[in-house]
Short mmCIF file of C-alpha atoms in Angstrom, two decimals:
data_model
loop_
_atom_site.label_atom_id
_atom_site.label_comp_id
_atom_site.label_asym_id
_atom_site.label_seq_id
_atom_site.Cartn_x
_atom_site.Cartn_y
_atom_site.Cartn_z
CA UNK A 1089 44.36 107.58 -15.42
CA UNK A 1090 44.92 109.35 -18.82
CA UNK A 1091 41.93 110.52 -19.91
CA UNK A 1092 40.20 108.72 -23.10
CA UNK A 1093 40.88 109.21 -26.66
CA UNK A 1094 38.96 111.70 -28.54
CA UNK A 1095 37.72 111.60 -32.25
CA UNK A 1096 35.94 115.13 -33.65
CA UNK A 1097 33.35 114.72 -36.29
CA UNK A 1098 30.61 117.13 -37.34
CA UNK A 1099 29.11 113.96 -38.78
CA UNK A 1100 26.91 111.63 -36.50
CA UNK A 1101 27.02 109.96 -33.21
CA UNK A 1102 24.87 107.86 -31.12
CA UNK A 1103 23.63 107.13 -27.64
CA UNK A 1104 21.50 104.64 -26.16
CA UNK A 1105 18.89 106.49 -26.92
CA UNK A 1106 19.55 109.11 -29.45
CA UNK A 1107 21.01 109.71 -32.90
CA UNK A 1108 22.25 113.04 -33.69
CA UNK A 1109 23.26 113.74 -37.28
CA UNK A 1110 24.66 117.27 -38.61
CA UNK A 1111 24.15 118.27 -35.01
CA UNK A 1112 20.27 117.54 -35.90
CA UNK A 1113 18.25 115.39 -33.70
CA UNK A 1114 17.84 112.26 -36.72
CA UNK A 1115 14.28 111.18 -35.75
CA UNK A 1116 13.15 114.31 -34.14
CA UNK A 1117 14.18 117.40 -36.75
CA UNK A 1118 15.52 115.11 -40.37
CA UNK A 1119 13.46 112.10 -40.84
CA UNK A 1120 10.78 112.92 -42.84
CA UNK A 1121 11.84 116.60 -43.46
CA UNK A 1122 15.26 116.47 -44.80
CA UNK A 1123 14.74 114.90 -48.50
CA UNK A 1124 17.98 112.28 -49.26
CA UNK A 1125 19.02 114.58 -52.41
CA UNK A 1126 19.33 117.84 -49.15
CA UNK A 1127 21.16 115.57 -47.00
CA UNK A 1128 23.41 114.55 -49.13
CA UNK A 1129 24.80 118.29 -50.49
CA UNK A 1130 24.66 118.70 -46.63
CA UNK A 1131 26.88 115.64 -45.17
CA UNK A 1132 29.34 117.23 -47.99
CA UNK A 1133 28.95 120.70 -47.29
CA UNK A 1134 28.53 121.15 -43.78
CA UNK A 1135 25.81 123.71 -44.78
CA UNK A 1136 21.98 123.07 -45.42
CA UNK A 1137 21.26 123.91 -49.15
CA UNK A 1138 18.61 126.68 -50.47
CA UNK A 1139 15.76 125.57 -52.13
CA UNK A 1140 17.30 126.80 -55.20
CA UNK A 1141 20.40 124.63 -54.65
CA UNK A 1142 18.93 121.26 -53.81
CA UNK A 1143 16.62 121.72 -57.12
CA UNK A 1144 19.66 122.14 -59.20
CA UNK A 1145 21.64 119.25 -56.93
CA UNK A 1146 18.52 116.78 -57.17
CA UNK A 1147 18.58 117.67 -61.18
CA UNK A 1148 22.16 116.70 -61.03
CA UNK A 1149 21.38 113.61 -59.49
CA UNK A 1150 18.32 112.52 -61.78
CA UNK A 1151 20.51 112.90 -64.87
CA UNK A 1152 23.47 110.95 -63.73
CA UNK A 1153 21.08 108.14 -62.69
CA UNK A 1154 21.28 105.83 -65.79
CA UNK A 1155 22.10 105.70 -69.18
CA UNK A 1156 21.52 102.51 -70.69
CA UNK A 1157 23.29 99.73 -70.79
CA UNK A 1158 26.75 101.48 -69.78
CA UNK A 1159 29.79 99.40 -69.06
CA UNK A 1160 29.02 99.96 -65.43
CA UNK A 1161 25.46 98.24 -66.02
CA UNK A 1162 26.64 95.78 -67.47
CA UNK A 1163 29.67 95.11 -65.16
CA UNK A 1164 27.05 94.87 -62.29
CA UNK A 1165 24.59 92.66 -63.96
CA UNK A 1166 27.51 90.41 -64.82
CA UNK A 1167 28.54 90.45 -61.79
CA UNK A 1168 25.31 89.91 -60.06
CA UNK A 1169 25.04 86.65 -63.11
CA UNK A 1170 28.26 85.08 -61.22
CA UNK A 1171 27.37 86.12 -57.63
CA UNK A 1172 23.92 86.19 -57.20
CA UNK A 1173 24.54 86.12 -53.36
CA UNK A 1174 26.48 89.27 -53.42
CA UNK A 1175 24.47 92.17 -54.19
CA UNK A 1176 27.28 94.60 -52.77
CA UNK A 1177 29.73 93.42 -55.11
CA UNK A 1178 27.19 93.23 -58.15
CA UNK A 1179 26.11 97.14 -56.80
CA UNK A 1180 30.95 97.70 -56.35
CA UNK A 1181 30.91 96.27 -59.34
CA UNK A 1182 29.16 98.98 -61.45
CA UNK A 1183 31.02 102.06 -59.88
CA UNK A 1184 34.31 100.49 -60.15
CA UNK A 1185 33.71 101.66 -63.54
CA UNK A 1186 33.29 105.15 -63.23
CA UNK A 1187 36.08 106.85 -64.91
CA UNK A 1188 37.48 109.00 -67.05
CA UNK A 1189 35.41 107.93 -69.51
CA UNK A 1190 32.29 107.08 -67.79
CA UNK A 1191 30.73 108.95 -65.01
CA UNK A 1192 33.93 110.74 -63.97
CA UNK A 1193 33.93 113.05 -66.86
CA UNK A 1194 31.71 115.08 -63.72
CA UNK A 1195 34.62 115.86 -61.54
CA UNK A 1196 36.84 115.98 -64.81
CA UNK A 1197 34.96 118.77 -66.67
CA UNK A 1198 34.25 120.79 -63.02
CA UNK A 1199 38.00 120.35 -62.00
CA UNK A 1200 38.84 122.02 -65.54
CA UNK A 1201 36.61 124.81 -65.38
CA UNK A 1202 37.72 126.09 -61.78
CA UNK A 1203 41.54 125.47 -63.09
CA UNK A 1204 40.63 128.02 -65.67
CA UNK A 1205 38.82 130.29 -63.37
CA UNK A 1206 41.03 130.16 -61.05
CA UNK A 1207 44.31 131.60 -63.21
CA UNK A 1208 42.41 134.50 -64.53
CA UNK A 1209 43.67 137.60 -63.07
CA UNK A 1210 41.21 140.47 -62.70
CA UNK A 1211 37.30 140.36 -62.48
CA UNK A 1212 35.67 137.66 -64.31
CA UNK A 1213 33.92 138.07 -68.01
CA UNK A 1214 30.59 140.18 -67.74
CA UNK A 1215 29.29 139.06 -71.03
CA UNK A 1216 29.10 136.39 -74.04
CA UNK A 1217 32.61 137.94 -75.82
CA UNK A 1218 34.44 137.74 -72.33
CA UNK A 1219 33.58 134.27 -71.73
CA UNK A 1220 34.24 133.10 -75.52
CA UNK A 1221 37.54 134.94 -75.75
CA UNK A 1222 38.52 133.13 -72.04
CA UNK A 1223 37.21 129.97 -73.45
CA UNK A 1224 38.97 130.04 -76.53
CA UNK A 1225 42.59 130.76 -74.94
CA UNK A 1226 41.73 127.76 -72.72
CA UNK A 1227 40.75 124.98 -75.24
CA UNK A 1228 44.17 126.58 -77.24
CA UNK A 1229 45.94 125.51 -74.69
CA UNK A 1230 44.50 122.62 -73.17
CA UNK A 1231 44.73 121.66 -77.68
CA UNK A 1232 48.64 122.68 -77.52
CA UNK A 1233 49.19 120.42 -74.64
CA UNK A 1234 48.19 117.71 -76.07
CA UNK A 1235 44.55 116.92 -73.81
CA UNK A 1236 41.54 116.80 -74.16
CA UNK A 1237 39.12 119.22 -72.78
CA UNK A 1238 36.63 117.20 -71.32
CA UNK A 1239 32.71 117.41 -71.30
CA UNK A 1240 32.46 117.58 -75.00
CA UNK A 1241 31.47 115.01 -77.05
CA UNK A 1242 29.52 111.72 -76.89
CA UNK A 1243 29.54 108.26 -77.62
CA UNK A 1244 25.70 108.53 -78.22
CA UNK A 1245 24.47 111.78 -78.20
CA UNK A 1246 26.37 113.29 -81.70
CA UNK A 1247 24.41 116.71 -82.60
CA UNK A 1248 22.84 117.62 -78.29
CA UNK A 1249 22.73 115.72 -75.03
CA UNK A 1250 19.54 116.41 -74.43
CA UNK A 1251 20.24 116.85 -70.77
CA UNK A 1252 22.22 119.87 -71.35
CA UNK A 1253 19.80 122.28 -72.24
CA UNK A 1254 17.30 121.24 -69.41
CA UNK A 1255 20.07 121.71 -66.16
CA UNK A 1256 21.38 125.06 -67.86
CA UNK A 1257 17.74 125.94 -67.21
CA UNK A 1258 16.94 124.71 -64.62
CA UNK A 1259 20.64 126.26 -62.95
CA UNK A 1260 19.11 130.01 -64.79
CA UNK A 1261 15.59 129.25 -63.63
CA UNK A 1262 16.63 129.61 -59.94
CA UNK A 1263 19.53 131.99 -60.37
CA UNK A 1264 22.35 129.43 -59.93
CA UNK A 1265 24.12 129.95 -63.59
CA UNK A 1266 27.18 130.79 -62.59
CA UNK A 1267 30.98 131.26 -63.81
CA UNK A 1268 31.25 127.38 -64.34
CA UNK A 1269 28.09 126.93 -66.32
CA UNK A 1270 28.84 130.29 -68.24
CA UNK A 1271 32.59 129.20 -69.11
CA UNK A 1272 31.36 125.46 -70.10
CA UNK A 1273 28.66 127.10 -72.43
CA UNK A 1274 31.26 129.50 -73.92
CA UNK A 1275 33.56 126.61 -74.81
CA UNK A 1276 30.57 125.05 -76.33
CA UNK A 1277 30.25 127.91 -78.54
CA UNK A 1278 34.14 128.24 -79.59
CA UNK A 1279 35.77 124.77 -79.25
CA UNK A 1280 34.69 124.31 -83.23
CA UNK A 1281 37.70 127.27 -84.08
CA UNK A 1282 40.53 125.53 -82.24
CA UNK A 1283 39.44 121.38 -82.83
CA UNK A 1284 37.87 121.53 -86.15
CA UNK A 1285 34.70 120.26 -85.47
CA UNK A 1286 31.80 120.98 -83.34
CA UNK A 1287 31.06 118.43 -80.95
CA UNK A 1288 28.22 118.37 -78.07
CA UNK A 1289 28.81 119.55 -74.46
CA UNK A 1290 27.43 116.11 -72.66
CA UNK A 1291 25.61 115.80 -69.66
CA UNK A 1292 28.35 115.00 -67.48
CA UNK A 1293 30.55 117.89 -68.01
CA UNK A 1294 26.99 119.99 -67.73
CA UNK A 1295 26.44 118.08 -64.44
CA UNK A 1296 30.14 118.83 -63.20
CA UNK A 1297 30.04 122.66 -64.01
CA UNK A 1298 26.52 122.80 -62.44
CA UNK A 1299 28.01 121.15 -59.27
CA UNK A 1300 30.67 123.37 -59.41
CA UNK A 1301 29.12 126.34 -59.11
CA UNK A 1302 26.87 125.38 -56.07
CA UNK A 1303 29.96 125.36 -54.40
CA UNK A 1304 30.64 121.86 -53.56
CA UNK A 1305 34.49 121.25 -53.35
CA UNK A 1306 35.67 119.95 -57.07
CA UNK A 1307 37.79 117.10 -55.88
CA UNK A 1308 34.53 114.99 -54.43
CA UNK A 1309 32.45 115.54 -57.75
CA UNK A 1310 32.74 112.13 -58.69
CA UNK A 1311 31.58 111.40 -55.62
CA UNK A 1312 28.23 113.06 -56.57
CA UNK A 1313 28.08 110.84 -59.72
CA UNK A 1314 28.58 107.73 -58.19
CA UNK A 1315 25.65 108.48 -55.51
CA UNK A 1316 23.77 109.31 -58.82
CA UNK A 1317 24.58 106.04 -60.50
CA UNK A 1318 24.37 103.95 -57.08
CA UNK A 1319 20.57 104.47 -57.43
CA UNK A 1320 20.53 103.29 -61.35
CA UNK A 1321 22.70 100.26 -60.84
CA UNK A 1322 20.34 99.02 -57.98
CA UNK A 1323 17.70 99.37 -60.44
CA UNK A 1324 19.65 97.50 -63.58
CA UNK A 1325 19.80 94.90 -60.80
CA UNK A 1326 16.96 94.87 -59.81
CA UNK A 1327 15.90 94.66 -63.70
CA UNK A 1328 18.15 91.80 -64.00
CA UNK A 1329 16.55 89.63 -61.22
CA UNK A 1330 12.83 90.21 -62.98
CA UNK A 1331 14.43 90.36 -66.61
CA UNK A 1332 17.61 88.73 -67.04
CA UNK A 1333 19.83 89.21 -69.87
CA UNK A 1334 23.49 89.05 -67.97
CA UNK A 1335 23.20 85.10 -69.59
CA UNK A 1336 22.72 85.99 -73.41
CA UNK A 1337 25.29 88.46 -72.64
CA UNK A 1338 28.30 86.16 -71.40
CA UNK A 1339 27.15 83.51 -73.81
CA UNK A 1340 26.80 85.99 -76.76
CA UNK A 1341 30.94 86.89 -76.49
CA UNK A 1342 32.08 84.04 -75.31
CA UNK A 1343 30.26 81.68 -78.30
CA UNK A 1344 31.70 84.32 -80.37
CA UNK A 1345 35.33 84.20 -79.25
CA UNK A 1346 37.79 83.87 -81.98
CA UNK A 1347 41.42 82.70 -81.45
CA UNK A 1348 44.59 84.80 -83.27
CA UNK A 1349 47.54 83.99 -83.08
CA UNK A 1350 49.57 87.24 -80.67
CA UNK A 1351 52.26 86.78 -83.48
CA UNK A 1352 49.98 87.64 -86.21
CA UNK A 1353 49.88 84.45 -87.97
CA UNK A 1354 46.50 83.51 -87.48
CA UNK A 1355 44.39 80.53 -86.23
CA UNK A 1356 46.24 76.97 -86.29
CA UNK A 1357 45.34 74.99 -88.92
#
């Protein structure tokens, strides 16, 4: 007989009596030891963080949490509003949303940075006019080619994100600032000379460089923002159960709908 299929994962498997995990024992050596924030940078990385790292990751993770009511809020209290016996697709519902505009601006601004990184030739900047002079080429170009660089700006937060400040020290507290977070700062510094206007580095594109330089590959960072924002939009429905407001919100644009005509000439008489 020919012998049984075989599937390889470094993930977890299961007996009758036993659930490994991460080659871990699950009850015996994780449960209870192993924080969810640790696990997760782990299941990604194949590689236990530092204490250092899972501060900075956990960070991460608290500011991507929630921001309000968000388009992905409200898609999942809406949601939730027409399927109250759905919680998954109330919870879908909200990260469906996160894109280039929302949420993913996290892998957009750390898949940027290590593009930029990654074409310099040589050793890296070793101070403040290194990294502003690398910077500045970079936002020249990105300007020339007609895109945007992404993790500046806000729709909110005009002058500071207040959540920048806090991770870039928190990520220099425990020695973790590296070439991402330096490069991201030094475009906040120079962007002003090649756009014409000084705009604020926002908490996503501070979460995605941050991310970035602990390592974690760039092409699952909106991964990382979605886990983040799982945990928010469970709470928004939560919020919505003891609270509602998905109601007042439906019946607030759809009371206020207003026909025109697609051929521009107006409502019929």
């Amino acid at each position: 007989m020919s012998e049984p299929p075989s599937f390889p994962t470094s993930l977890g498997t299961s007996t009758a009596d036993q659930i490994r995990l991460l080659g871990q024992d699950l009850t015996a050596d994780l449960m209870g030891k192993v924080g969810f924030g640790e696990l997760a940078f782990w299941l990604v990385s194949m590689r236990r963080p530092t204490p250092a790292e899972t501060r900075v990751f956990e960070a991460v993770l608290v500011a991507l949490a929630d921001h309000g009511f968000t388009p992905t809020a409200i898609a999942a209290r809406l949601t939730y509003l027409s399927a109250p016996d759905s919680l998954q697709g109330a919870l879908a519902a909200g990260l469906l949303g996160g894109g280039s505009r929302f949420l993913g601006v996290t892998e957009d601004c750390g898949r940027y940075l290590h593009e930029v990184l990654g074409r310099v030739e040589g050793d890296l900047p070793s101070d403040d006019a290194g990294w502003d002079a690398l910077a500045l080429a970079a936002v020249g170009e990105t300007k020339a080619a007609g895109r945007f660089v992404p993790g500046i700006g806000h729709p909110v937060h005009k002058v500071q994100d207040p959540r920048t400040p806090v991770l870039l020290g928190i990520a220099e507290e425990e020695g973790l600032r590296g070439p991402h977070l330096r490069l991201f700062e030094a475009i906040g510094r120079v962007h002003e000379q090649v756009l014409g206007r000084r705009l604020p580095l926002n908490g996503a594109g501070v979460c995605g460089a941050a991310l970035a330089d602990l390592g974690l590959p760039v092409e699952l960072l909106r991964g990382f923002a979605l886990l983040a924002r799982a945990a928010g939009v469970l709470g928004h429905i939560a919020e919505e159960r003891r609270r509602p407001i998905g109601m007042d919100a439906y019946l607030t644009v759809d009371r206020n709908a207003t026909y025109v005509d697609p051929d521009g000439g107006g409502a019929p008489a």
